[in-house]
Short mmCIF file of C-alpha atoms in Angstrom, two decimals:
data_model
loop_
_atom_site.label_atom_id
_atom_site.label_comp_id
_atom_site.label_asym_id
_atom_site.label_seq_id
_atom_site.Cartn_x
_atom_site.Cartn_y
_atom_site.Cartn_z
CA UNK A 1 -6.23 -43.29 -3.95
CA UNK A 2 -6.42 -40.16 -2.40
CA UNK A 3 -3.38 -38.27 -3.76
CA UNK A 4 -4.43 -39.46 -7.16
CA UNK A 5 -7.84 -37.61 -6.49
CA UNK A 6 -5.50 -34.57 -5.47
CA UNK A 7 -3.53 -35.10 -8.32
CA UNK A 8 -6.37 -35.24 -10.83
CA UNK A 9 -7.90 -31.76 -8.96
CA UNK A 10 -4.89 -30.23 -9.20
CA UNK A 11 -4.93 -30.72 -13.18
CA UNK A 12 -7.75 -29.64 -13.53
CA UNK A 13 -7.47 -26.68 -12.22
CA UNK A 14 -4.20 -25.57 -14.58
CA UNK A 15 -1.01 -24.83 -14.03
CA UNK A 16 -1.41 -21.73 -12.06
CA UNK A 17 -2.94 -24.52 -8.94
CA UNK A 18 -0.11 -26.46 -9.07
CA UNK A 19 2.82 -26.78 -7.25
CA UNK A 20 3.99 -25.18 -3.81
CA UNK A 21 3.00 -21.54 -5.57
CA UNK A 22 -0.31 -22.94 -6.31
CA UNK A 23 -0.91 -24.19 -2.76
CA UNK A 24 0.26 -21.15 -1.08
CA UNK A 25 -2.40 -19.28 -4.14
CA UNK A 26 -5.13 -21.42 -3.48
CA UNK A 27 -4.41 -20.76 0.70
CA UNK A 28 -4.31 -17.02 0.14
CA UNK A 29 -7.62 -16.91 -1.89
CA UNK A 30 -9.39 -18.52 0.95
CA UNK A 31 -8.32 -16.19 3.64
CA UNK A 32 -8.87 -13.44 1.66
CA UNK A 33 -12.50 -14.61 1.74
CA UNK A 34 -12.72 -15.93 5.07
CA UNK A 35 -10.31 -13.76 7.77
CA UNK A 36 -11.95 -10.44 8.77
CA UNK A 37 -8.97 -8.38 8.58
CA UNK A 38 -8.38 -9.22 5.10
CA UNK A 39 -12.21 -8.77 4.04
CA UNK A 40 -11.94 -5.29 5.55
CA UNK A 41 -8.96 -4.56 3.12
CA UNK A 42 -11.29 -5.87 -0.03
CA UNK A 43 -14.04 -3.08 1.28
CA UNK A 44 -11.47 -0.21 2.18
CA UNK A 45 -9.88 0.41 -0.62
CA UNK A 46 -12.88 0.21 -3.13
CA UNK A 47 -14.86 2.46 -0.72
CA UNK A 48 -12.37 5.52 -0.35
CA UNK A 49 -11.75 5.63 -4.04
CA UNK A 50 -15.73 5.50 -5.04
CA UNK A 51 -16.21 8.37 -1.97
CA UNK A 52 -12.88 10.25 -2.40
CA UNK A 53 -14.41 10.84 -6.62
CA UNK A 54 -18.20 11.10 -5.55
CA UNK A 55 -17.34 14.10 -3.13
CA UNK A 56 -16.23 16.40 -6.25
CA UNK A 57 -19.84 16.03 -7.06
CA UNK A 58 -21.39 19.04 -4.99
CA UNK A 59 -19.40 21.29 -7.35
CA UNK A 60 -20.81 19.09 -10.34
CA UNK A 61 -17.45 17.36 -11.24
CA UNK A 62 -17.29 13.96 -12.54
CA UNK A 63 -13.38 14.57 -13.97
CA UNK A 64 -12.28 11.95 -11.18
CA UNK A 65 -14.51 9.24 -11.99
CA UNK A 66 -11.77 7.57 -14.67
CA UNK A 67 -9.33 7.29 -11.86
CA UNK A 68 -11.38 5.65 -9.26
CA UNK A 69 -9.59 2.24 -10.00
CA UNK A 70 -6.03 3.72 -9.39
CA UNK A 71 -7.05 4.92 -6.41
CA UNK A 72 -8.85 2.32 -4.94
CA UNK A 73 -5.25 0.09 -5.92
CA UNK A 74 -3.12 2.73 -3.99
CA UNK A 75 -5.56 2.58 -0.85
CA UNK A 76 -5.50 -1.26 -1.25
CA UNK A 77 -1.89 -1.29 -1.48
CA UNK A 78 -1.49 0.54 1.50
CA UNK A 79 -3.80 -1.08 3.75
CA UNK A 80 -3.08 -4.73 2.93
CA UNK A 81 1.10 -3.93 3.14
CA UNK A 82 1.08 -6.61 6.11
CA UNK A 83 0.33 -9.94 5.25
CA UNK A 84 2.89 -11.68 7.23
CA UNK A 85 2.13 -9.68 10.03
CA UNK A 86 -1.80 -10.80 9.94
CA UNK A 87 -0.93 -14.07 9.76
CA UNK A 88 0.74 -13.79 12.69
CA UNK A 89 3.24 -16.75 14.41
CA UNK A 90 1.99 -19.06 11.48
CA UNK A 91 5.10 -17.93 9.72
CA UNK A 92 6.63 -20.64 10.99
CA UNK A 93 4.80 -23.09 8.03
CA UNK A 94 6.65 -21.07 5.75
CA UNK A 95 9.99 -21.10 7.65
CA UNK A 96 10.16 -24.88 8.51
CA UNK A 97 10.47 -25.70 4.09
CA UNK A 98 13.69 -23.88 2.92
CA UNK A 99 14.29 -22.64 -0.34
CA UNK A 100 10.27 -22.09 -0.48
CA UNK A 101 10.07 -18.37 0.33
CA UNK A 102 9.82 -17.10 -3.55
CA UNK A 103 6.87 -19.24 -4.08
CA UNK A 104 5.14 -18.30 -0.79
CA UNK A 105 6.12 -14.57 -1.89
CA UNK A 106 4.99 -15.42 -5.45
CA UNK A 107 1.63 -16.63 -4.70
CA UNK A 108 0.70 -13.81 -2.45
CA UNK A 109 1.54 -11.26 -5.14
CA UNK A 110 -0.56 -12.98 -7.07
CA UNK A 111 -3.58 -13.99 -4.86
CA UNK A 112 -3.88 -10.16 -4.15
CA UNK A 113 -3.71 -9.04 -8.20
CA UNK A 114 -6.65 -11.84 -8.62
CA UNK A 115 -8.36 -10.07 -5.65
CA UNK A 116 -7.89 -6.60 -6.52
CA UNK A 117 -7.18 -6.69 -10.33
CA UNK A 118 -10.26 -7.14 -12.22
CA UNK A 119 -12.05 -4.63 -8.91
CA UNK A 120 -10.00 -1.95 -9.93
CA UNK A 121 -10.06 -2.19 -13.88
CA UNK A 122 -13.86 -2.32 -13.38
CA UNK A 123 -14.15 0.15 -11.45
CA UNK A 124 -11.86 2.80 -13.81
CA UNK A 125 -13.88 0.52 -16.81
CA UNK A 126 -17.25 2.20 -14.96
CA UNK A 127 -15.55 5.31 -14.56
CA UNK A 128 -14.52 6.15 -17.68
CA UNK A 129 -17.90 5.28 -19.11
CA UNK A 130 -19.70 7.62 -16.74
CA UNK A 131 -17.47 10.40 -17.36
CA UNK A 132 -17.65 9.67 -21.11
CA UNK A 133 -14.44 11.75 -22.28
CA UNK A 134 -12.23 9.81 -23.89
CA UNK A 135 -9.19 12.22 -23.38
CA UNK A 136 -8.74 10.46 -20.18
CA UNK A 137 -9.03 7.17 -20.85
CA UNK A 138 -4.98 6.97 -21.27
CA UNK A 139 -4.40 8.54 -17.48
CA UNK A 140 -7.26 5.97 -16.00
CA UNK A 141 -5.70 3.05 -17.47
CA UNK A 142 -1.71 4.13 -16.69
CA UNK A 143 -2.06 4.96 -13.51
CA UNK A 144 -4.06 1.87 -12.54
CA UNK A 145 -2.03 -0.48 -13.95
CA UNK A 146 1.36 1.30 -12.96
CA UNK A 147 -0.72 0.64 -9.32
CA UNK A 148 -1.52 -2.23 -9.27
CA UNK A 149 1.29 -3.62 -10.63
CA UNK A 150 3.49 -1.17 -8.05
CA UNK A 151 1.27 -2.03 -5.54
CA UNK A 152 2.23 -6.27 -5.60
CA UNK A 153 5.74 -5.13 -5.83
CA UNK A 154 5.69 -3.02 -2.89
CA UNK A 155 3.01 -4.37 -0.17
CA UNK A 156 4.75 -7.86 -0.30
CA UNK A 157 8.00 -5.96 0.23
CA UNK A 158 7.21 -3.74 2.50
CA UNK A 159 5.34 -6.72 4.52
CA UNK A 160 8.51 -8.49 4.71
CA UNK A 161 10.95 -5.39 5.01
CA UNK A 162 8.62 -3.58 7.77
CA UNK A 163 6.36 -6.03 9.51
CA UNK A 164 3.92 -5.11 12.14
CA UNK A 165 3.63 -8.08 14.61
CA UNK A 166 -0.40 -8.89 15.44
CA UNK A 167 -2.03 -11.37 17.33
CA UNK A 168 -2.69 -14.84 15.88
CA UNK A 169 -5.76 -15.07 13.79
CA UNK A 170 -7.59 -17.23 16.27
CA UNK A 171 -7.06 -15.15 18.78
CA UNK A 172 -8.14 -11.66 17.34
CA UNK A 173 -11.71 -13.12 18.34
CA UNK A 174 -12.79 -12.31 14.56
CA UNK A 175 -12.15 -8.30 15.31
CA UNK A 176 -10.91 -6.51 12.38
CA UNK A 177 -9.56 -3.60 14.63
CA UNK A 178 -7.55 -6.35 16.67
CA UNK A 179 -4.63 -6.27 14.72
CA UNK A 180 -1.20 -4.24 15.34
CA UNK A 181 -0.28 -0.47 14.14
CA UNK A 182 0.26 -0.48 10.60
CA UNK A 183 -0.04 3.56 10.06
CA UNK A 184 3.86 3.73 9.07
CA UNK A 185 3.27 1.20 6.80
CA UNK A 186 0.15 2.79 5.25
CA UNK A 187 2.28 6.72 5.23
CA UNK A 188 5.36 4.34 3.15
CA UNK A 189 2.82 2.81 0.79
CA UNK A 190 1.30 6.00 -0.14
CA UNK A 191 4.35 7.43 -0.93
CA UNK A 192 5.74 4.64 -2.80
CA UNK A 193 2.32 3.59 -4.90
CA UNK A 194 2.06 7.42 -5.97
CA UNK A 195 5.85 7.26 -6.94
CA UNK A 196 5.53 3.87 -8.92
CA UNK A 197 2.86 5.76 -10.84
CA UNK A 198 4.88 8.51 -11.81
CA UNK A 199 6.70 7.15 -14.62
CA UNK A 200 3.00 6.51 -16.43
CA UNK A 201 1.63 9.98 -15.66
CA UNK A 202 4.43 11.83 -16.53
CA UNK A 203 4.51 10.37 -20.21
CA UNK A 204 0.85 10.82 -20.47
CA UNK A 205 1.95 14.60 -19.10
CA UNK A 206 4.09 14.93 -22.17
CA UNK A 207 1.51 13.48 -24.66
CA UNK A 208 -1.20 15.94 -23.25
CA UNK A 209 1.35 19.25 -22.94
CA UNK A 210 3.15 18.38 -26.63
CA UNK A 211 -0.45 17.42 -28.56
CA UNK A 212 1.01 14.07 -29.19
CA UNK A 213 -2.05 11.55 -28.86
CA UNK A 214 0.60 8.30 -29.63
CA UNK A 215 2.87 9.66 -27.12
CA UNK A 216 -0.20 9.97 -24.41
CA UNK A 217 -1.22 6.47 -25.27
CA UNK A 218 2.22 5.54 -24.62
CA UNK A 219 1.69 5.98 -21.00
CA UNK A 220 -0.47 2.65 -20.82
CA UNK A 221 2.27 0.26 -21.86
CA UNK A 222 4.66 2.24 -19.60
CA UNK A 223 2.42 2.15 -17.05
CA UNK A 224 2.33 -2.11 -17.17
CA UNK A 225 6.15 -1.98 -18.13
CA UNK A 226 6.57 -0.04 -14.30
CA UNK A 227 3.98 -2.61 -13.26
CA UNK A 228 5.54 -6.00 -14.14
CA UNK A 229 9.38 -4.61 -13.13
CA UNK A 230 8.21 -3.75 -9.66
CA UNK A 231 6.16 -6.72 -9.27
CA UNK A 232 9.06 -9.04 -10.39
CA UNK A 233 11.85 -6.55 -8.57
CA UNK A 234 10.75 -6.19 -5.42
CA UNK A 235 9.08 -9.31 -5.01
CA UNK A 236 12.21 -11.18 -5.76
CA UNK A 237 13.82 -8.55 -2.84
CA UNK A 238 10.76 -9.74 -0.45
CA UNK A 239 12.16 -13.17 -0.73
CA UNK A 240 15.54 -12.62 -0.23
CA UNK A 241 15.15 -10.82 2.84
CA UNK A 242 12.15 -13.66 3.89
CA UNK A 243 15.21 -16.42 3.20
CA UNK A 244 17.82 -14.35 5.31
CA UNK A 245 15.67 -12.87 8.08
CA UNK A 246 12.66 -15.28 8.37
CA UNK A 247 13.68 -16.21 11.75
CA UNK A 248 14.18 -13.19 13.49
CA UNK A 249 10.84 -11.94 11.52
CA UNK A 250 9.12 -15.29 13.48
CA UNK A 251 10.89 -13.70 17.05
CA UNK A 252 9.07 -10.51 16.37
CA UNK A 253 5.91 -12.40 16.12
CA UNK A 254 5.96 -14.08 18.75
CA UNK A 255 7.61 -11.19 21.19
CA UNK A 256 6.16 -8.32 19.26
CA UNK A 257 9.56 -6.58 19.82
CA UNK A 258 12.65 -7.25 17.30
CA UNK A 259 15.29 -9.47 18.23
CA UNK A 260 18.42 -7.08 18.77
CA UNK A 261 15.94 -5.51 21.35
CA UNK A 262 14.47 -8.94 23.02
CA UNK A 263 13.98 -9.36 27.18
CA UNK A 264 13.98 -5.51 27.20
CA UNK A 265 11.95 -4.48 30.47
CA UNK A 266 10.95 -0.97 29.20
CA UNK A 267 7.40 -0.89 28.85
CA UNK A 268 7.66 1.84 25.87
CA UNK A 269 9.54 -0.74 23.73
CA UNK A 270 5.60 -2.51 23.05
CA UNK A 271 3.94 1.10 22.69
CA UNK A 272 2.73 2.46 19.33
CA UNK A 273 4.73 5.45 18.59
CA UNK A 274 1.07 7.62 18.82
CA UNK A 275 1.18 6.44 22.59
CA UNK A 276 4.88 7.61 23.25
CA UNK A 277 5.51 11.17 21.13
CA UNK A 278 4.72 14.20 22.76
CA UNK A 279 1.65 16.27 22.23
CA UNK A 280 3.57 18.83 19.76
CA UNK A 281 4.72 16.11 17.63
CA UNK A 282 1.82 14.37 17.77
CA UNK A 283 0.12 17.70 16.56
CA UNK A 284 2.61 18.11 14.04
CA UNK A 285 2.31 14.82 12.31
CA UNK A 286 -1.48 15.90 12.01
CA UNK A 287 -0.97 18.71 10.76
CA UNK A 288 1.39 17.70 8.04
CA UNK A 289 -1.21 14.95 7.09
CA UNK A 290 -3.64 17.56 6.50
CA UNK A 291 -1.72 19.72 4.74
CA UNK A 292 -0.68 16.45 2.36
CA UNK A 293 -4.51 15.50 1.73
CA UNK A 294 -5.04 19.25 1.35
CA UNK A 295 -2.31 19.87 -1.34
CA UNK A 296 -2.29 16.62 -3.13
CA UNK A 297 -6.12 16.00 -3.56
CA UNK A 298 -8.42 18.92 -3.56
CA UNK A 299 -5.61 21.31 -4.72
CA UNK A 300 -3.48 19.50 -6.82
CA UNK A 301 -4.88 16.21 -8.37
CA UNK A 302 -8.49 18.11 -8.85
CA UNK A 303 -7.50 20.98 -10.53
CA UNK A 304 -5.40 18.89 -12.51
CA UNK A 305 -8.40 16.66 -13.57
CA UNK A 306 -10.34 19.99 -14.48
CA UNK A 307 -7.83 21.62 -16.68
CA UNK A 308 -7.40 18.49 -18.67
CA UNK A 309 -10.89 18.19 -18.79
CA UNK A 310 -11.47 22.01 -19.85
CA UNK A 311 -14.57 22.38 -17.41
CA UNK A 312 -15.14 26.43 -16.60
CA UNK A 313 -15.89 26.06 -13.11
CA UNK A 314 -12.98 27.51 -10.84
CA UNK A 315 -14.81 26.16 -7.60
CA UNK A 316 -12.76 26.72 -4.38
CA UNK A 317 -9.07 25.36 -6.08
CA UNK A 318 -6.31 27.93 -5.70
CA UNK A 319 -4.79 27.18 -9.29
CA UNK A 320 -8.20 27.66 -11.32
CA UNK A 321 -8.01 31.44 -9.48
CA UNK A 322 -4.94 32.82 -10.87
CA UNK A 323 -3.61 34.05 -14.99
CA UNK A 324 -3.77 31.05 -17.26
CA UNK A 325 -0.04 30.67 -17.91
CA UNK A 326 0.73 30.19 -13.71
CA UNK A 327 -2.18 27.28 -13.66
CA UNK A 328 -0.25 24.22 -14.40
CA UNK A 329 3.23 25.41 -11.93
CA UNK A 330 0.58 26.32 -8.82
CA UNK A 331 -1.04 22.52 -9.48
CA UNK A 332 2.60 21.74 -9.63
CA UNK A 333 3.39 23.42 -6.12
CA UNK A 334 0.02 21.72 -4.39
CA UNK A 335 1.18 18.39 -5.33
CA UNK A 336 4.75 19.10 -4.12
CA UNK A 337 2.77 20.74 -0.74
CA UNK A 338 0.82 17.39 -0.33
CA UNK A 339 3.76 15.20 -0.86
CA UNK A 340 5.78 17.05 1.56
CA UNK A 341 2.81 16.97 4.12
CA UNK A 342 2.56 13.41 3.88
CA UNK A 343 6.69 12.76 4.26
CA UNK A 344 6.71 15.31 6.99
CA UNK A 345 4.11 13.15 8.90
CA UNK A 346 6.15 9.71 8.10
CA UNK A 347 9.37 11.52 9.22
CA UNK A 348 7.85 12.55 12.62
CA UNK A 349 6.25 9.12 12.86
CA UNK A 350 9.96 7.04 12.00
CA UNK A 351 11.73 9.47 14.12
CA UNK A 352 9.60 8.38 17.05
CA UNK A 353 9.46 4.97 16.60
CA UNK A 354 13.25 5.31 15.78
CA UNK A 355 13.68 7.02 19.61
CA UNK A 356 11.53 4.20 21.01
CA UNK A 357 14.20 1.64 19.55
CA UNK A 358 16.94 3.71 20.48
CA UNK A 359 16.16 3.69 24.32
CA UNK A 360 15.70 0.05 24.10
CA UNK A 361 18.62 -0.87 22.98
CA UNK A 362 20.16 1.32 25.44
CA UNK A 363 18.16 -0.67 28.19
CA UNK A 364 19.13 -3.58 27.33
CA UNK A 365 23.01 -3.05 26.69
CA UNK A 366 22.61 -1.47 30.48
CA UNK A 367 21.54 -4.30 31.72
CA UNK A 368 23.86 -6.38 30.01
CA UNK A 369 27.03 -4.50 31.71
CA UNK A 370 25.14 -4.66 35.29
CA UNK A 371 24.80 -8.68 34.49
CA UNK A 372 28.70 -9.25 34.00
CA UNK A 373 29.49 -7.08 36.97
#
């Protein structure tokens, strides 16, 4: 009697419910409603797009508003790239039914599009109508979809490819901050979100610089065409490597250290690469962050949004200060600048954590050769 009361649910709820995809959908739904680290994703990304477009506003410019939803998908991307690692050692689930990991991958793309979809085209939907041109309607609507469909692709890969092991969910006491060091992660995401979005943006480019208003709407069905291929791409690559490396993924779980490098003794092997690198690379890595927010945002994606919008005011932004034909290539060096700041801080970051594994491994073969003699 019962499972033909779970049966009859699960009809009525459609095919999307059913099935091991629609279990591990209907699973992911619920946590991202009821665990605190995955609530604090749903409010962080929303609330550094609506604040990283309101700031503009002392100088009275409202050109950002249309792209609030693409950015509040990038920043959602990048802080929700580790699901398996805040599920912690429950992995296991997942591990113990073979041939299952596509439809656990599967249903977590798609429990996080259900989550952060409709948010972000609201939110550029709002955006647009506030900033009432139209000419950028085509930009809002490519580069959010080319995010969020980028954004499925790549957080689910990533999670798998790069997991962060955290404690259990019962045991993180119901602290968002209790979770482990996903700032790699977040650099990565950044990088590869903005890059998903380039194909869109660069034919909308083309529409605006050649007066072509069919090739500028072009961008939007580009931009879902990116979408869909990265969502299908990379989530099929998620569950290939889930399939072939699930168990030692589970081992880093539970030891927080990967398995080539288990029963290591060095203390440095659990530390966060901020903990370990030395005060010049540490300073470094900040300072290349700053000069990637720098050159990307306020120098390079603003002045951007004002040319296209043809407002007057030159404000503080290098670009709007110099002859009209050298505009567009100093926007183009800013955005180069910020991109380079931000992959000079990742490098710095990876080459530390790379060190960390390094000496290890070294520990541990040492110890190896001083067992057999």
């Amino acid at each position: 009697m019962v499972r033909v009361s779970s049966a009859r649910r699960a009809v009525r709820r459609g095919p999307l419910f059913r099935g091991d995809q629609g279990a591990v959908y209907l699973k992911e739904l619920r946590t991202w409603w009821r665990d605190p680290v995955r609530t604090q994703g749903i409010v962080m990304g929303p609330a550094f797009s609506i604040i990283t477009v309101l700031f503009p506003l002392i100088f009275g410019f409202t050109a950002g508003f249309p792209f609030v939803g693409a950015a509040g998908a990038s920043m959602a991307a990048a802080t929700c790239a580790n699901l398996y690692g805040q599920d912690g050692t429950a992995l296991w689930l997942t591990l113990t039914v073979p041939g299952k990991e596509k439809a656990d991958v599967r249903a977590r793309q798609m429990a996080w599009l259900t989550v952060f979809g409709p948010l972000t085209l609201a939110l550029t939907l709002v955006g647009c109508l506030l900033h009432g041109d139209a000419a950028l309607v085509p930009w809002a609507l490519a580069g959010t979809l080319a995010a969020l469909g980028g954004g499925s692709g790549l957080l689910i890969s990533v999670s798998v490819v790069a997991l962060v092991p955290g404690p259990d969910p019962h045991k993180s006491k119901n602290s968002p901050m209790d979770h482990g060091d996903v700032t790699g992660q977040s650099f990565l995401m950044f990088f590869l979100v903005a890059l998903a979005m380039c194909p869109a943006l660069g034919v909308a480019w083309a529409g605006h610089a050649l007066d072509m208003p069919a090739l500028l709407w072009a961008s939007v069905p580009v931009g879902l065409l990116t979408g869909v291929l990265c969502h299908v791409t990379l989530g099929s690559v998620a569950a290939r490597e889930l399939r072939a490396k699930g168990p030692d993924l589970l081992h880093l779980m539970r030891s927080g250290t990967p398995a080539s490098t288990s029963d290591k003794p060095g203390e440095d092997a659990a530390k966060s690469p901020f903990e370990t690198m030395s005060g010049t690379r540490r300073t470094l890595m900040w300072a290349s962050m700053a000069a990637g927010i720098v050159g990307l945002f306020p120098q390079g994606l603003v002045p951007m949004g004002i040319k296209l919008n043809g407002a007057p005011d030159k404000v503080w932004f290098l670009a709007l200060h110099v002859p009209e034909p050298w505009q567009w290539p100093v926007v183009a060096v800013m955005v180069v600048i910020g991109l380079a700041g931000f992959r000079g801080a990742y490098l710095v970051y990876r080459t530390e954590k790379r060190r960390l594994n390094t000496a290890a491994d070294a520990t541990l073969r040492r110890e190896l050769s001083d067992d057999r003699s």
